[in-house]
Short mmCIF file of C-alpha atoms (C1' of nucleotides) in Angstrom, two decimals:
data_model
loop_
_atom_site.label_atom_id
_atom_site.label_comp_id
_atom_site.label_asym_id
_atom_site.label_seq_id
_atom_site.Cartn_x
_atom_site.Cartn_y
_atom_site.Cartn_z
CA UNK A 1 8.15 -5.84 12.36
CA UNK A 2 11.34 -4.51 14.38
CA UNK A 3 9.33 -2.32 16.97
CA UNK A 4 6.09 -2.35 17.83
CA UNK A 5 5.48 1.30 19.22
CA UNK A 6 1.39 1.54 18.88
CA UNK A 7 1.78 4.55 21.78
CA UNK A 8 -1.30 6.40 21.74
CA UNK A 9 -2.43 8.17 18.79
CA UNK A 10 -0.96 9.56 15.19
CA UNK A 11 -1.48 8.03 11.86
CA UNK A 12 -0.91 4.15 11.68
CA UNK A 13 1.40 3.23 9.17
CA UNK A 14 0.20 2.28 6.37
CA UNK A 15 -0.20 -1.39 5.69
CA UNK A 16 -0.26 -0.37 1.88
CA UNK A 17 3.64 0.61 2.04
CA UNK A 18 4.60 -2.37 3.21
CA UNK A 19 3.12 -4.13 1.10
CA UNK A 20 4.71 -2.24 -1.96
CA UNK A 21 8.32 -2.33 -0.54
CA UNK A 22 8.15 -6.03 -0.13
CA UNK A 23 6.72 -6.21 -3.53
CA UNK A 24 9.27 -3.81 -4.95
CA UNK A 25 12.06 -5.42 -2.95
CA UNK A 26 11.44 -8.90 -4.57
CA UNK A 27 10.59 -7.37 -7.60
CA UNK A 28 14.29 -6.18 -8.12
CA UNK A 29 15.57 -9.73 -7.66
CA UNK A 30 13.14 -10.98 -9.59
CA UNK A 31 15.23 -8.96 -11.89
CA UNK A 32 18.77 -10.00 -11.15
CA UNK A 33 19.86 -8.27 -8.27
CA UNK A 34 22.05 -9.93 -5.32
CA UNK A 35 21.41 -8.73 -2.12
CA UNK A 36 24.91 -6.20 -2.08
CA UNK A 37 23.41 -4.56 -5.49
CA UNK A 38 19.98 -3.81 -3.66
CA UNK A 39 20.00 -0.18 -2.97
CA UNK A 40 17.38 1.25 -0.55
CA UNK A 41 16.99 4.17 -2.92
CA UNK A 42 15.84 1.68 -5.91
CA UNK A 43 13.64 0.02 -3.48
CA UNK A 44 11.99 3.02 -2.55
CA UNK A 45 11.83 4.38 -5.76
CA UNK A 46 10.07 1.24 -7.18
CA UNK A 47 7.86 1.02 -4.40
CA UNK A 48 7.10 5.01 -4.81
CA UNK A 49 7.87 5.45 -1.12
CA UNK A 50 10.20 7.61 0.43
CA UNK A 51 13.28 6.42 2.22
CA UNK A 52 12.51 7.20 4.97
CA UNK A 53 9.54 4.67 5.44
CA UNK A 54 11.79 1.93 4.68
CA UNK A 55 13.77 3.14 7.62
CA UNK A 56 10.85 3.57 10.26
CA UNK A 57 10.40 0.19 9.75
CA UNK A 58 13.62 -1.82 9.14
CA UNK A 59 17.20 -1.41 10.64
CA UNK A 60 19.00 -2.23 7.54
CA UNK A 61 18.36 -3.98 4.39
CA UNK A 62 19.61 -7.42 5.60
CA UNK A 63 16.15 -7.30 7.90
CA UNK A 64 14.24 -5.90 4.94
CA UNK A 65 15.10 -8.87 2.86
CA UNK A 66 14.81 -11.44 5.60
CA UNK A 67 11.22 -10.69 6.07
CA UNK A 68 10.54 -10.27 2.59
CA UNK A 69 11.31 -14.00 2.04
CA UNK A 70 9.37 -14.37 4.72
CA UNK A 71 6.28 -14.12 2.62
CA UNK A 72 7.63 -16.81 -0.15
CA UNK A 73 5.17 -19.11 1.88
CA UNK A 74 4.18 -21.18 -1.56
CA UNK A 75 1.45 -23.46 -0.55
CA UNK A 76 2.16 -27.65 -0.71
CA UNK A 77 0.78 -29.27 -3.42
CA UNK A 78 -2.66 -31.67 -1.77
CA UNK A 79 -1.58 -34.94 -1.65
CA UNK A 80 -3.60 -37.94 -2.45
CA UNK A 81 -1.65 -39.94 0.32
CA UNK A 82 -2.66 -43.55 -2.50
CA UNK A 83 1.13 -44.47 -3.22
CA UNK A 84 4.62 -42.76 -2.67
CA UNK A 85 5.40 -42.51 -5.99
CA UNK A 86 2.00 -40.14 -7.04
CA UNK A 87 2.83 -38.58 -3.62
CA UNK A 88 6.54 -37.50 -4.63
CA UNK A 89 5.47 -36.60 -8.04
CA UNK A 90 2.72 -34.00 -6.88
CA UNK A 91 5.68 -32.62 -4.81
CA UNK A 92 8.35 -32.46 -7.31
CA UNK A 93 6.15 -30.93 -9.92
CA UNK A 94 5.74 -27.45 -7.58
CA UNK A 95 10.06 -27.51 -8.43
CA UNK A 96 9.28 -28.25 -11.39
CA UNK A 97 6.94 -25.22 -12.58
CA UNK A 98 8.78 -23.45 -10.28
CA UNK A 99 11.76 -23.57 -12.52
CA UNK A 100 10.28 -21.40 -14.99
CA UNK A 101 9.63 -18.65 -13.15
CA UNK A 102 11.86 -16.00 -13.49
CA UNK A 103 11.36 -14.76 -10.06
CA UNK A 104 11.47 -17.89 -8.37
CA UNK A 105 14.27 -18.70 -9.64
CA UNK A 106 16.02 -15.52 -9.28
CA UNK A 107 14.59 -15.56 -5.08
CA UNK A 108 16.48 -19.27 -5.10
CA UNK A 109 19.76 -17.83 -6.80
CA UNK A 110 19.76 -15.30 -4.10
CA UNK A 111 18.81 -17.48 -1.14
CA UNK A 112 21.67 -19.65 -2.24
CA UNK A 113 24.77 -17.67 -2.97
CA UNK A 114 23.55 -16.15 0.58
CA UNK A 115 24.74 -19.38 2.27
CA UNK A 116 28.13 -18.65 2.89
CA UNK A 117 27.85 -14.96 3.44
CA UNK A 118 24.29 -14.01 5.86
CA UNK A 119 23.20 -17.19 8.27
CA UNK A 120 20.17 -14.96 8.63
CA UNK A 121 19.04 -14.91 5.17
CA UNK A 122 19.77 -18.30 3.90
CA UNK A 123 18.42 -19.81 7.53
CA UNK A 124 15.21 -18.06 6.87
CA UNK A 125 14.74 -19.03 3.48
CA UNK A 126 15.41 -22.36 4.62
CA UNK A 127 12.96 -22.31 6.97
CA UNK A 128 10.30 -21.26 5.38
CA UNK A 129 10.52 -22.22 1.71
CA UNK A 130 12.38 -25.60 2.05
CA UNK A 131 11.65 -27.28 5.17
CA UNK A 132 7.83 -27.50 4.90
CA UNK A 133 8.17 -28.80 1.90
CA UNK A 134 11.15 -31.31 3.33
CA UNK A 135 8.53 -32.13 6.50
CA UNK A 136 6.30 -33.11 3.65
CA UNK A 137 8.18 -35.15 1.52
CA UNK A 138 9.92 -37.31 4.73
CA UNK A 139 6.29 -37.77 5.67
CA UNK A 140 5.53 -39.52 2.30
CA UNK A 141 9.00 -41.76 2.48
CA UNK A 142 8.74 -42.37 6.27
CA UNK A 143 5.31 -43.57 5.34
CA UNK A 144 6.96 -46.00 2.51
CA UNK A 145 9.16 -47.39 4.34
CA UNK A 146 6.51 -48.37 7.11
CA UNK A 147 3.74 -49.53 4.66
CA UNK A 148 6.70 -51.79 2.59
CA UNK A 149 6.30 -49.61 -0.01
CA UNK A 150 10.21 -48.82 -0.11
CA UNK A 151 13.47 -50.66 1.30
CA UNK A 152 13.41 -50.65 4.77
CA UNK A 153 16.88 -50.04 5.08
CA UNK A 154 16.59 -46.71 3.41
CA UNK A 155 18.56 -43.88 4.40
CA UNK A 156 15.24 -41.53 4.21
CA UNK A 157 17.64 -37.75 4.01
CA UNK A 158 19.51 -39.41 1.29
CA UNK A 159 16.56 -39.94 -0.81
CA UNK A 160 15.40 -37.03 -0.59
CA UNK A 161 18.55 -35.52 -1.61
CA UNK A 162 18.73 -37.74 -4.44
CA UNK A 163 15.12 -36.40 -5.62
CA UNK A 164 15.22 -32.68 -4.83
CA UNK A 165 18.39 -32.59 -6.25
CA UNK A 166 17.65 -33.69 -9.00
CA UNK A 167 15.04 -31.26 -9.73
CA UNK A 168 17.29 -28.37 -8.92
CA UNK A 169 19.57 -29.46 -11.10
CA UNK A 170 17.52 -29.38 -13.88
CA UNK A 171 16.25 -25.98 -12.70
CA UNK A 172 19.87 -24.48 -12.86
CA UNK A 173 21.52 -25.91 -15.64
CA UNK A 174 17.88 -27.35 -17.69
CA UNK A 175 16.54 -26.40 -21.08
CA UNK A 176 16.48 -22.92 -21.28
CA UNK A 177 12.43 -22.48 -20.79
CA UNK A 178 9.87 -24.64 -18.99
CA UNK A 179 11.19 -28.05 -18.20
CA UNK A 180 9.08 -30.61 -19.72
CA UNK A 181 5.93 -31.59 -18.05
CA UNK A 182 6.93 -35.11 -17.45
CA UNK A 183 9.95 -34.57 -15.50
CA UNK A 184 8.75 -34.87 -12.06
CA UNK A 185 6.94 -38.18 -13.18
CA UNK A 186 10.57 -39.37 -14.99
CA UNK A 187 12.98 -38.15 -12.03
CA UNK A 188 11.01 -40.40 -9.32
CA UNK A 189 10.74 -43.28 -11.35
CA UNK A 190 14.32 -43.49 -11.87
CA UNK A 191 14.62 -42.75 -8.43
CA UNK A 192 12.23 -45.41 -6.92
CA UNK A 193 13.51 -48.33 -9.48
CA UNK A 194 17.29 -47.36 -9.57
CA UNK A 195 19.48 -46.95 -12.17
CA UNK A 196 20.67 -50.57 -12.40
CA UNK A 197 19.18 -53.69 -14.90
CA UNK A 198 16.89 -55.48 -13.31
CA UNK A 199 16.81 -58.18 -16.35
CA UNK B 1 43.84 -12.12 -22.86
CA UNK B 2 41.39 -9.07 -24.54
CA UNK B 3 44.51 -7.51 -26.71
CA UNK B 4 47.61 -8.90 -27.74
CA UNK B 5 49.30 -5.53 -29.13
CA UNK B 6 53.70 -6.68 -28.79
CA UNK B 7 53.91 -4.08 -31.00
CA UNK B 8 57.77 -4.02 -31.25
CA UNK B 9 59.48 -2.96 -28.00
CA UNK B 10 58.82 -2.33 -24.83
CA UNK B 11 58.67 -3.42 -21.13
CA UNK B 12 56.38 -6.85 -21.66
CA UNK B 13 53.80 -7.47 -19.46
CA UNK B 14 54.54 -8.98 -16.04
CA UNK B 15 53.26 -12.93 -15.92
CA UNK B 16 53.39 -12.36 -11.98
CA UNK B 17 51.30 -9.43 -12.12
CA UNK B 18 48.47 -11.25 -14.53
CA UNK B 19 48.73 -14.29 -12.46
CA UNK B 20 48.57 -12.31 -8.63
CA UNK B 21 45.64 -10.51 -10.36
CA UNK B 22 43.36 -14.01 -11.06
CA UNK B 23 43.98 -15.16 -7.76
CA UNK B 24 43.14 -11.93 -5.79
CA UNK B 25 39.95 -12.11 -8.26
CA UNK B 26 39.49 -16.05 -6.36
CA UNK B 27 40.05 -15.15 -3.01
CA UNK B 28 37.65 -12.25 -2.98
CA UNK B 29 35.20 -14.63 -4.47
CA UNK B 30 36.15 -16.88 -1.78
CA UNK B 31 35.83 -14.96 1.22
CA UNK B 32 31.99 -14.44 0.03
CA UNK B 33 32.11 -11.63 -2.64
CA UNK B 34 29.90 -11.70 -5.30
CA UNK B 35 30.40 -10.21 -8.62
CA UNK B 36 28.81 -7.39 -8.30
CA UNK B 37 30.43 -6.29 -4.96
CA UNK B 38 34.13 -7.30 -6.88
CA UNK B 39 35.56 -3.90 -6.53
CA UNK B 40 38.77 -2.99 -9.00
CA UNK B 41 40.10 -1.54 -6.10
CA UNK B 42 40.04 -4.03 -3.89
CA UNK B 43 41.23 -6.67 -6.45
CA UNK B 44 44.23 -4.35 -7.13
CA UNK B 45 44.79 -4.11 -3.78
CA UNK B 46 44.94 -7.68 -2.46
CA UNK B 47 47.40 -8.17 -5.56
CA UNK B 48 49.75 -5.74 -5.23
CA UNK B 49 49.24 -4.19 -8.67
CA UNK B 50 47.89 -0.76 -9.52
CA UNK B 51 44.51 -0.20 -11.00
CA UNK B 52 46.14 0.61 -14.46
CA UNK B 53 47.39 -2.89 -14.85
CA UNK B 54 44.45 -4.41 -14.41
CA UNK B 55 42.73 -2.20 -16.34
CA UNK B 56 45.26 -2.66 -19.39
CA UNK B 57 44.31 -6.10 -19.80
CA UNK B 58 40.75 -5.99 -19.58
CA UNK B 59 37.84 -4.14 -20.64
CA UNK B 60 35.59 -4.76 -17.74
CA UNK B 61 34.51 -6.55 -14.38
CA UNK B 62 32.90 -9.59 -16.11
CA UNK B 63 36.10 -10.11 -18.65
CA UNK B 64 38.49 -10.61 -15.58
CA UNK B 65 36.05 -12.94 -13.79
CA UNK B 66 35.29 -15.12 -16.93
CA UNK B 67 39.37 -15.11 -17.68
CA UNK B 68 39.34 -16.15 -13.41
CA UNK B 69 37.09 -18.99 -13.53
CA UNK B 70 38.99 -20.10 -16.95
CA UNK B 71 41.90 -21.21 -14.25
CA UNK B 72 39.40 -23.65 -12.84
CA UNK B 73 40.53 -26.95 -14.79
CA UNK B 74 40.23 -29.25 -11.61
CA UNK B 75 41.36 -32.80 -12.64
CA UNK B 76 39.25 -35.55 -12.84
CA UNK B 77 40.16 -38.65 -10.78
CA UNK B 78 41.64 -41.65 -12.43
CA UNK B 79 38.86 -44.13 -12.84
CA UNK B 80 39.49 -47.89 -12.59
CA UNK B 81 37.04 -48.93 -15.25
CA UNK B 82 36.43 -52.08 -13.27
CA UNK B 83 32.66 -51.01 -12.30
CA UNK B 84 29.96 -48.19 -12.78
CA UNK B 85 29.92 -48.24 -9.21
CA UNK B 86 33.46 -47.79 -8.52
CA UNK B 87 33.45 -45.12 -11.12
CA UNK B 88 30.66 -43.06 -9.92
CA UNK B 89 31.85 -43.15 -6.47
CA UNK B 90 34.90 -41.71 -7.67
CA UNK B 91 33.72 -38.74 -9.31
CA UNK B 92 31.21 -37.70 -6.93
CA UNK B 93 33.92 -38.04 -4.37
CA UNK B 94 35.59 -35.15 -5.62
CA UNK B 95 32.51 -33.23 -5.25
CA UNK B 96 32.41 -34.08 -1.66
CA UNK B 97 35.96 -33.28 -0.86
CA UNK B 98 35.35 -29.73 -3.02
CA UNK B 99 32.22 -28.93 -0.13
CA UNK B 100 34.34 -28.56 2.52
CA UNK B 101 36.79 -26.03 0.62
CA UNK B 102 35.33 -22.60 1.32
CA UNK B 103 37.03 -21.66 -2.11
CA UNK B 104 35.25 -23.90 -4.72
CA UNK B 105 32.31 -23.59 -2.19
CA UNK B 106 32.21 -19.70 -3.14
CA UNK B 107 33.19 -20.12 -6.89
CA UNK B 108 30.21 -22.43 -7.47
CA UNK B 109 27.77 -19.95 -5.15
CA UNK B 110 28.79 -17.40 -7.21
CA UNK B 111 28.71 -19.36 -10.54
CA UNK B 112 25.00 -20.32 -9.68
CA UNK B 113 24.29 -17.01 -9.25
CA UNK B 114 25.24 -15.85 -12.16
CA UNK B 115 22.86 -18.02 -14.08
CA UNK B 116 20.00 -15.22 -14.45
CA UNK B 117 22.47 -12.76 -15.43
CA UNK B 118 25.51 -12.70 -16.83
CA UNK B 119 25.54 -15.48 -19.63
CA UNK B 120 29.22 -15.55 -20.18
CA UNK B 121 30.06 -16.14 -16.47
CA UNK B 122 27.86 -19.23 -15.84
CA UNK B 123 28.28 -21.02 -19.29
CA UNK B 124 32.24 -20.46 -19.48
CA UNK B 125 32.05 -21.86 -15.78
CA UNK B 126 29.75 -24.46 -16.77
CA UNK B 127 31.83 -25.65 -19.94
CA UNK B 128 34.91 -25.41 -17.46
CA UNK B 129 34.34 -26.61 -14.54
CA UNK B 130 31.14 -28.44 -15.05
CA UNK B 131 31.12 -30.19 -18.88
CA UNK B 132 34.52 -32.31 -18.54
CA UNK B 133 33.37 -34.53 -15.53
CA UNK B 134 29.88 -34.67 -16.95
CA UNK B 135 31.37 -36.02 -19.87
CA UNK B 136 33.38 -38.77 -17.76
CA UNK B 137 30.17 -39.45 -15.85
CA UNK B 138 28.22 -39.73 -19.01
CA UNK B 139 30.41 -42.64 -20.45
CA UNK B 140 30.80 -43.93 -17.15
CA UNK B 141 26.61 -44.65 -17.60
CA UNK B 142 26.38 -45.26 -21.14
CA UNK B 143 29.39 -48.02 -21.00
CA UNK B 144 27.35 -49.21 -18.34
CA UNK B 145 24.20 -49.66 -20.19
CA UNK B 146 26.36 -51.11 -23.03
CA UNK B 147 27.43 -53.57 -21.00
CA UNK B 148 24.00 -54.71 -19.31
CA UNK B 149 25.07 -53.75 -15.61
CA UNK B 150 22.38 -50.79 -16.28
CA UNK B 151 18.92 -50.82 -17.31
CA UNK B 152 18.49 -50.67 -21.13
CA UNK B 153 15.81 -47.76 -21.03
CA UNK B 154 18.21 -45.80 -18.71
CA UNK B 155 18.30 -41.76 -19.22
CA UNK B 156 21.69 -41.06 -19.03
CA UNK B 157 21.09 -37.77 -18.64
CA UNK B 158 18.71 -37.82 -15.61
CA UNK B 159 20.88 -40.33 -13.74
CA UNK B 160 23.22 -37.92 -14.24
CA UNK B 161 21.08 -35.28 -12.60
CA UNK B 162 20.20 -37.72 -10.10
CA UNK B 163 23.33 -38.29 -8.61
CA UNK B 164 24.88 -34.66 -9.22
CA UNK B 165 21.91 -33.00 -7.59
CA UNK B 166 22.33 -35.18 -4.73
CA UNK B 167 25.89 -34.26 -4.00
CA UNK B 168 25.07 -30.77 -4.86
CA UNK B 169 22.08 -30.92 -1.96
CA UNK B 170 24.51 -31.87 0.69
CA UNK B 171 27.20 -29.30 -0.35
CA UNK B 172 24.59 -26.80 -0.09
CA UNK B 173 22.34 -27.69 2.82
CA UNK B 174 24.42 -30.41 4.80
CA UNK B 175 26.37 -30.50 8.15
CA UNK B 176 28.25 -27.55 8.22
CA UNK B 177 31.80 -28.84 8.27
CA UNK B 178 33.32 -31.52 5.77
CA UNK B 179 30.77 -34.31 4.18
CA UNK B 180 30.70 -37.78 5.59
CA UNK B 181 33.45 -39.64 3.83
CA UNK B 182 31.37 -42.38 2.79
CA UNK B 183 28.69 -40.38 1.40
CA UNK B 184 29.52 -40.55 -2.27
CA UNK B 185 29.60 -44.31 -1.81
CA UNK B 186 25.90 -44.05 0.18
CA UNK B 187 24.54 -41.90 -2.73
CA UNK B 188 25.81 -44.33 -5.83
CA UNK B 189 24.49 -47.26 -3.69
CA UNK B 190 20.94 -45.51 -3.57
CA UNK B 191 21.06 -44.53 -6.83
CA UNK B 192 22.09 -47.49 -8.64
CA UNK B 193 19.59 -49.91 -6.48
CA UNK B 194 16.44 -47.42 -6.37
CA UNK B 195 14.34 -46.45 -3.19
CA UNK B 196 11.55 -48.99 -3.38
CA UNK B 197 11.14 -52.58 -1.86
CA UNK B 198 11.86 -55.34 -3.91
CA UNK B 199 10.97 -58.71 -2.72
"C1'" DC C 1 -10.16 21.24 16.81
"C1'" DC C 2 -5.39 19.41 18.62
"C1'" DG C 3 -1.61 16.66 19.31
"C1'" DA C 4 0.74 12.88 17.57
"C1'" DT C 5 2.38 10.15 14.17
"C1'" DA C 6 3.09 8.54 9.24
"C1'" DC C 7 3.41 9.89 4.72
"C1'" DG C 8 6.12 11.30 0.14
"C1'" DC C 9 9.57 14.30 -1.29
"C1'" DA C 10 13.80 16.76 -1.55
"C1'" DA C 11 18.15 18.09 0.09
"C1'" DC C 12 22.29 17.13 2.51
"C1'" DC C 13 27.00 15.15 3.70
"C1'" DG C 14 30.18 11.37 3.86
"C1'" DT C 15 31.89 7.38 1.68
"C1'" DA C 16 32.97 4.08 -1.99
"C1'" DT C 17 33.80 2.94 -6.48
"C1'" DC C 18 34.72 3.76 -11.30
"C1'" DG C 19 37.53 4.83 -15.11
"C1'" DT C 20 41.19 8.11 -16.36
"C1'" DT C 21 45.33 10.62 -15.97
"C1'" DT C 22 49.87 11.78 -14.32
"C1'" DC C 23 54.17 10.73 -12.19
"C1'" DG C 24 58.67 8.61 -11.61
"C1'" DT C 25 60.72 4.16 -12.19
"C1'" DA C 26 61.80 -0.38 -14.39
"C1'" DT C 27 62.72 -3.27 -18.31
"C1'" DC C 28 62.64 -4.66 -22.80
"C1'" DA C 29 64.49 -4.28 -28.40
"C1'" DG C 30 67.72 -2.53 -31.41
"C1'" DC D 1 72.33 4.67 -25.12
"C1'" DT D 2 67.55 5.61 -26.99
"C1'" DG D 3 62.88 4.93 -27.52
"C1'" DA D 4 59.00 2.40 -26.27
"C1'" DT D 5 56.26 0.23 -23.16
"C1'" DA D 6 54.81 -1.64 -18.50
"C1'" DC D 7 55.05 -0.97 -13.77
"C1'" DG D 8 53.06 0.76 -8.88
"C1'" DA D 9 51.33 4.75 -6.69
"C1'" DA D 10 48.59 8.60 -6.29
"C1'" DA D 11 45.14 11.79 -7.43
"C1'" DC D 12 41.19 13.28 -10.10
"C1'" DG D 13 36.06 14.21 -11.39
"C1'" DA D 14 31.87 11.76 -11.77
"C1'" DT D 15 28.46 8.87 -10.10
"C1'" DA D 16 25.86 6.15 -6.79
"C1'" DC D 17 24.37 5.08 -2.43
"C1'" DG D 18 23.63 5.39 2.70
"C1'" DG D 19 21.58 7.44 6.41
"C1'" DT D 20 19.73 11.77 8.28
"C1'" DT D 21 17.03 15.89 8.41
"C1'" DG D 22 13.48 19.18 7.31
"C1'" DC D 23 9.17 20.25 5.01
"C1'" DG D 24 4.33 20.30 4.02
"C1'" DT D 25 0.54 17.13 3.99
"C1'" DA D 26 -2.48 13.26 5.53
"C1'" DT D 27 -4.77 10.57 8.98
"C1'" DC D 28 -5.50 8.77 13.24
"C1'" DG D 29 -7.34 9.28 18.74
"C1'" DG D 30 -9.53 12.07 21.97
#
DNA sequence: CCGATACGCAACCGTATCGTTTCGTATCAG
DNA sequence: CTGATACGAAACGATACGGTTGCGTATCGG
């Protein structure tokens, strides 16, 4: 990842390790542990690697934990593209199951007590675990507002803060186990009709 | 706090010393530290206070940061009682101003994080910080269903989380500086009137 | 086979923190 | 004044971790 050497000959590192000190690095936040708390010892000790892999390959653990978010890549939910509302559903239900996983929710904690500390980390979780997903869901609302579906004069960011929001809300400071299975389906209706009588 | 000995005589404790002790605890939080990397040391430092006062009063780490975030009490804005609008806008207002303050930016980072792993922390910040204006907002909504200005069939609770979440989103992953001053007012008006088309 | 490189493992030193103890001083009740 | 307790400062041993080095082994290219 950080140098590229490939000089002649000797062993090739093994793709194996790498593998296993990701794993192991997640792993431990899976199980609680901020990023300050992550000792390179535990990681190689979990990953049953020596140190001084870890260090062949990365400069210092800030790297190591970039580019193991790096491979949260979770893939988008297929979407039928009939109406916005099935659309944003399908979409809010990955947050949804999401929510009770301990690791994912453990990767999130960490990715967002990060913000005010490393740019790097919380950027790159940003990147890659939020914004394809964001690309995704302004698709589905841009689309709305062209096809009539929704109000034209809709501010499409605020929306989707409105929705996502929702559903991490729920994640944080939910039920204590899974969130119910309709809660994707309840948070966009309320969203989509509003909260005011209609009569 | 943890003992309450005033035995008979004796040098009391210093007020100033508890007090300079809490808010070294804050800033530290504040300038990004999580509670892990909280150091005694460091806390004892920044106050002025040996280690053995701090130690005197409590048992451990998480004791002095519960006792910390117990000094949280923000108060809630005065609400005019006129509208559910006017209301709403109000109290998510005061999460907007609280996004650009580095200090309750870090507290609630920290507070989040905690979720996973210390119980104490994030429900004694929760019941704190989070349960008194969820209990304004909540009557704010159910007087408002009372008095037909919102749907009958409304889930208090998931408006709730629909309007939170949203203010939450932008304090995490907004502009960088302060929020837009109107954008309380832009997420109640969303809210309330729903994202779809109505004609 | 040989040279080069990666591997896991163990040992090392320096630093940071913890929790405790000791010291001399300060401040209370009686 | 006397005794009791709290104070800030300093030092302590113990533990944990970082980052480096050396060792013997494993696996590649040529």
């Amino acid at each position: 990842m950080t140098t590229q050497h490939q000089a002649r000959a000797g062993r090739p590192r093994s793709e194996k390790a790498e593998k296993a000190i990701i794993e192991a690095t997640l792993d431990l936040i899976a199980e609680g542990m901020g990023v300050a708390e992550l000792s390179i010892e535990a990681i190689a000790s979990r990953a049953g690697v020596g140190k001084t892999t870890i260090y062949r390959r990365w400069a210092n653990k800030e790297d190591l934990v970039v580019d193991a978010l790096a491979t949260l890549r979770e893939p988008l939910p297929p979407l039928a593209g009939e109406s916005v509302r099935d659309d944003l559903i399908a979409l809010l239900d990955v947050v949804r199951r999401e929510a009770g996983q301990r690791r994912a929710r453990c990767v999130m904690n960490v990715a967002m007590g990060e913000t005010d500390r490393s740019k790097r980390v919380s950027e790159r979780f940003f990147k890659l675990a939020l914004e394809p997903r964001r690309v995704a869901m302004r698709r589905v609302l841009g689309r709305g507002v062209a096809n009539g579906e929704l109000r034209p004069d809709l501010d499409v960011e605020l929306g989707m803060a409105l929705l996502s929001g929702a559903m991490i809300w729920f994640s944080k400071w939910g039920p204590e186990g899974d969130l119910p299975e309709d809660l994707a389906e309840r948070v966009v209706d309320h969203a989509l009709e509003g909260l005011v009588s209609r009569r």
